[in-house]
Amino acid sequence: SAVISQKPSRDICQRGTSLTIQCQVDSQVTMMFWYRQQPGQSLTLIATANQGSEATYESGFVIDKFPISRPNLTFSTLTVSNMSPEDSSIYLCSVGSAGQVGTNTEAFFGQGTRLTVV
Amino acid sequence: KNEVEQSPQNLTAQEGEFITINCSYSVGISALHWLQQHPGGGIVSLFMLSSGKKKHGRLIATINIQEKHSSLHITASHPRDSAVYICAVSRYSNYQLIWGAGTKLIIKP
């Protein structure tokens, strides 16, 4: 299993500012995933972060808006840049299933960051 | 049509009732996951299964690969079981998870 510490757990931010969310895993993992969950919706994958390479972004998400760092195998950050009220969501990091291509493992999640942009 | 469909969307029951949440999928999968999301937002993995049945405490998950269907059962439900239950599948051809919309469960005392 993997234990993920995600912070902050929640924040209220002014529009136009940026927020960086951190995830620390208690073991080394190849891939980390960043998700967004808008109110009342299911999870949407933002990007996949591999250590030592650029993150791979899903359709509709761009690096300028959601820059990601992955400096080592246990840590990653997601920044939500130039925020607007539409960015108000829960943001979650995840490892595991899908942590290694072709390997089935359970999915483990951080506690989530509940972001409100005013 | 979504690739992963859950039913019901919302479920309210009395404490002690037997709960069933259903998940159907339309793609080839390597595994199916049941996860629980509490109001604070954190998500916990309950089960990962590719065949048969798994049990953990009062929770039981079953999967029928031929029918592309899975169920999550909760026996002797309790108000602390109130949460959103999410079904997700892993595909052979793609490591990403495909998510159901979730079932919001409320257990009344």
Coordinates of C-alpha atoms in Angstrom, one line a residue:
Chain A
S1 CA 0.0 0.0 0.0
A2 CA 1.0 3.6 -0.3
V3 CA 0.2 6.5 2.0
I4 CA 0.0 9.9 0.4
S5 CA 0.1 13.2 2.3
Q6 CA -1.5 16.0 0.4
K7 CA -1.6 19.6 1.4
P8 CA -3.2 22.0 1.8
S9 CA -6.4 20.3 2.6
R10 CA -8.4 23.4 1.6
D11 CA -7.9 27.0 0.6
I12 CA -9.8 30.0 -0.4
C13 CA -7.9 32.1 -3.0
Q14 CA -8.4 35.3 -4.8
R15 CA -8.9 35.2 -8.5
G16 CA -5.7 35.8 -10.5
T17 CA -3.5 34.2 -7.9
S18 CA -1.8 30.8 -8.0
L19 CA -1.9 27.9 -5.6
T20 CA 0.6 25.0 -5.3
I21 CA -0.6 21.7 -4.0
Q22 CA 1.9 19.2 -2.7
C23 CA 1.8 15.4 -2.5
Q24 CA 4.3 13.3 -0.6
V25 CA 4.2 9.5 -1.0
D26 CA 5.7 7.2 1.6
S27 CA 7.3 5.0 -1.1
Q28 CA 8.9 5.4 -4.5
V29 CA 6.4 5.3 -7.4
T30 CA 6.9 5.6 -11.1
M31 CA 3.9 7.6 -12.0
M32 CA 1.7 10.1 -10.0
F33 CA -1.6 11.3 -11.3
W34 CA -3.4 14.6 -10.7
Y35 CA -7.1 14.7 -10.8
R36 CA -9.8 17.5 -10.7
Q37 CA -13.2 16.9 -9.3
Q38 CA -15.6 19.7 -10.0
P39 CA -18.7 20.0 -7.8
G40 CA -21.1 17.1 -8.3
Q41 CA -18.9 15.6 -10.9
S42 CA -16.7 12.5 -11.2
L43 CA -12.9 12.7 -11.3
T44 CA -11.1 14.0 -14.4
L45 CA -7.5 13.3 -15.0
I46 CA -5.4 16.4 -15.4
A47 CA -2.0 14.9 -16.1
T48 CA 0.4 12.1 -15.4
A49 CA 3.7 13.0 -13.8
N50 CA 6.8 10.8 -14.3
Q51 CA 10.0 11.6 -12.5
G52 CA 12.6 13.1 -14.7
S53 CA 10.3 14.0 -17.6
E54 CA 7.6 16.5 -18.5
A55 CA 4.2 15.7 -17.4
T56 CA 1.7 14.3 -19.9
Y57 CA -1.5 16.4 -20.0
E58 CA -5.0 15.3 -20.9
S59 CA -7.1 17.0 -23.5
G60 CA -8.3 20.3 -22.1
F61 CA -5.5 20.9 -19.7
V62 CA -2.3 22.8 -20.5
I63 CA 1.0 23.2 -18.7
D64 CA 0.8 27.0 -18.5
K65 CA -2.4 26.7 -16.4
F66 CA -1.4 23.6 -14.4
P67 CA 2.4 23.3 -14.2
I68 CA 3.5 20.1 -12.5
S69 CA 6.8 19.3 -10.9
R70 CA 8.1 15.8 -10.1
P71 CA 11.6 16.2 -8.7
N72 CA 11.9 12.7 -7.3
L73 CA 10.0 9.4 -7.0
T74 CA 8.1 10.4 -3.8
F75 CA 7.0 13.9 -4.4
S76 CA 5.0 16.0 -6.8
T77 CA 3.4 19.4 -7.0
L78 CA 0.5 20.8 -9.0
T79 CA 0.1 24.5 -9.4
V80 CA -3.2 26.1 -10.4
S81 CA -2.2 29.3 -12.1
N82 CA -4.1 32.6 -12.6
M83 CA -7.1 31.2 -10.9
S84 CA -10.7 32.0 -11.7
P85 CA -13.9 30.9 -9.9
E86 CA -14.2 28.1 -12.5
D87 CA -11.1 26.5 -11.0
S88 CA -13.0 25.9 -7.7
S89 CA -12.8 22.1 -7.3
I90 CA -11.3 19.3 -5.3
Y91 CA -7.8 18.4 -6.6
L92 CA -6.4 15.0 -5.8
C93 CA -3.1 13.2 -6.4
S94 CA -3.0 9.5 -6.9
V95 CA -0.5 6.7 -7.3
G96 CA -0.9 3.0 -8.0
S97 CA -3.2 1.4 -10.4
A98 CA -1.7 2.6 -13.4
G99 CA 1.4 3.3 -11.3
Q100 CA 3.2 1.0 -13.6
V101 CA 2.0 0.3 -17.1
G102 CA 0.7 -3.2 -17.4
T103 CA 0.5 -3.8 -13.7
N104 CA -2.7 -3.9 -11.8
T105 CA -2.4 -2.3 -8.4
E106 CA -4.8 -0.6 -6.1
A107 CA -5.3 3.1 -6.5
F108 CA -4.2 5.3 -3.6
F109 CA -5.2 8.9 -3.2
G110 CA -4.2 11.9 -1.2
Q111 CA -6.8 13.5 1.1
G112 CA -7.7 16.0 -1.6
T113 CA -7.4 19.8 -1.7
R114 CA -10.7 21.7 -1.7
L115 CA -10.1 24.9 -3.6
T116 CA -12.5 27.8 -3.6
V117 CA -11.7 30.8 -5.8
V118 CA -13.4 34.1 -5.0
Chain B
K1 CA -23.2 6.4 -23.4
N2 CA -20.5 6.5 -20.7
E3 CA -18.1 3.6 -20.6
V4 CA -18.8 3.1 -16.9
E5 CA -22.3 3.4 -15.6
Q6 CA -23.3 3.3 -12.0
S7 CA -26.7 3.0 -10.4
P8 CA -28.4 4.3 -8.5
Q9 CA -27.0 7.9 -8.5
N10 CA -28.4 8.5 -5.1
L11 CA -29.5 6.1 -2.4
T12 CA -31.0 6.8 1.0
A13 CA -31.6 3.9 3.4
Q14 CA -32.3 3.2 7.0
E15 CA -29.6 1.9 9.3
G16 CA -29.3 -1.8 9.2
E17 CA -30.5 -2.2 5.6
F18 CA -28.7 -4.3 3.0
I19 CA -27.3 -1.9 0.3
T20 CA -26.5 -2.8 -3.3
I21 CA -24.7 -0.4 -5.7
N22 CA -24.3 -1.5 -9.3
C23 CA -21.6 -0.8 -11.9
S24 CA -21.8 -1.8 -15.6
Y25 CA -19.0 -1.2 -18.1
S26 CA -18.7 -1.5 -21.9
V27 CA -15.0 -1.8 -22.5
G28 CA -12.5 -4.6 -22.0
I29 CA -10.9 -4.3 -18.6
S30 CA -8.0 -5.7 -16.6
A31 CA -9.5 -4.8 -13.2
L32 CA -12.4 -3.0 -11.6
H33 CA -12.1 -0.8 -8.6
W34 CA -14.5 0.3 -5.9
L35 CA -13.6 3.4 -4.0
Q36 CA -15.2 5.4 -1.3
Q37 CA -15.2 9.2 -1.1
H38 CA -16.1 11.0 2.1
P39 CA -17.5 14.5 2.2
G40 CA -14.1 16.0 3.0
G41 CA -12.9 14.8 -0.5
G42 CA -10.4 12.1 0.4
I43 CA -10.8 8.8 -1.6
V44 CA -10.1 5.3 -0.2
S45 CA -9.7 2.2 -2.2
L46 CA -12.1 -0.5 -1.1
F47 CA -11.6 -3.3 -3.6
M48 CA -9.8 -4.1 -6.7
L49 CA -11.0 -7.2 -8.5
S50 CA -10.8 -9.0 -11.8
S51 CA -13.0 -12.0 -11.1
G52 CA -15.3 -13.5 -8.5
K53 CA -15.9 -12.0 -5.2
K54 CA -14.1 -10.2 -2.4
K55 CA -15.2 -9.5 1.2
H56 CA -13.9 -7.0 3.7
G57 CA -15.8 -6.7 6.9
R58 CA -19.4 -5.7 6.0
L59 CA -18.5 -4.9 2.4
I60 CA -18.7 -7.4 -0.4
A61 CA -17.8 -6.8 -4.1
T62 CA -18.6 -9.1 -6.9
I63 CA -17.8 -9.0 -10.6
N64 CA -19.2 -10.9 -13.6
I65 CA -16.7 -10.5 -16.5
Q66 CA -19.0 -12.1 -19.1
E67 CA -21.9 -9.7 -18.2
K68 CA -19.5 -6.7 -17.6
H69 CA -21.1 -6.0 -14.3
S70 CA -20.1 -5.5 -10.7
S71 CA -21.9 -5.0 -7.5
L72 CA -20.9 -3.5 -4.2
H73 CA -22.9 -4.7 -1.2
I74 CA -23.0 -3.3 2.3
T75 CA -24.5 -5.5 5.0
A76 CA -26.0 -4.1 8.2
S77 CA -25.5 -0.5 7.0
H78 CA -24.5 2.2 9.4
P79 CA -24.6 6.0 9.2
R80 CA -20.8 6.1 9.0
D81 CA -21.2 4.3 5.6
S82 CA -22.6 7.5 4.2
A83 CA -20.3 8.5 1.4
V84 CA -20.0 8.5 -2.4
Y85 CA -19.1 5.1 -3.8
I86 CA -17.2 5.2 -7.1
C87 CA -16.6 2.4 -9.6
A88 CA -13.6 2.7 -11.9
V89 CA -12.0 0.3 -14.4
S90 CA -8.5 -0.3 -15.6
R91 CA -8.2 -1.1 -19.3
Y92 CA -5.7 -3.5 -20.8
S93 CA -4.7 -1.1 -23.5
N94 CA -4.4 2.0 -21.3
Y95 CA -3.2 2.3 -17.8
Q96 CA -5.6 5.1 -17.0
L97 CA -8.7 4.6 -14.9
I98 CA -12.1 5.2 -16.4
W99 CA -14.5 6.5 -13.7
G100 CA -18.1 6.1 -13.0
A101 CA -20.1 9.1 -11.8
G102 CA -20.5 7.8 -8.3
T103 CA -23.4 6.8 -6.0
K104 CA -24.2 9.1 -3.1
L105 CA -25.3 6.9 -0.2
I106 CA -27.0 8.3 2.9
I107 CA -27.7 6.0 5.8
K108 CA -30.2 7.4 8.3
P109 CA -30.1 6.4 11.9

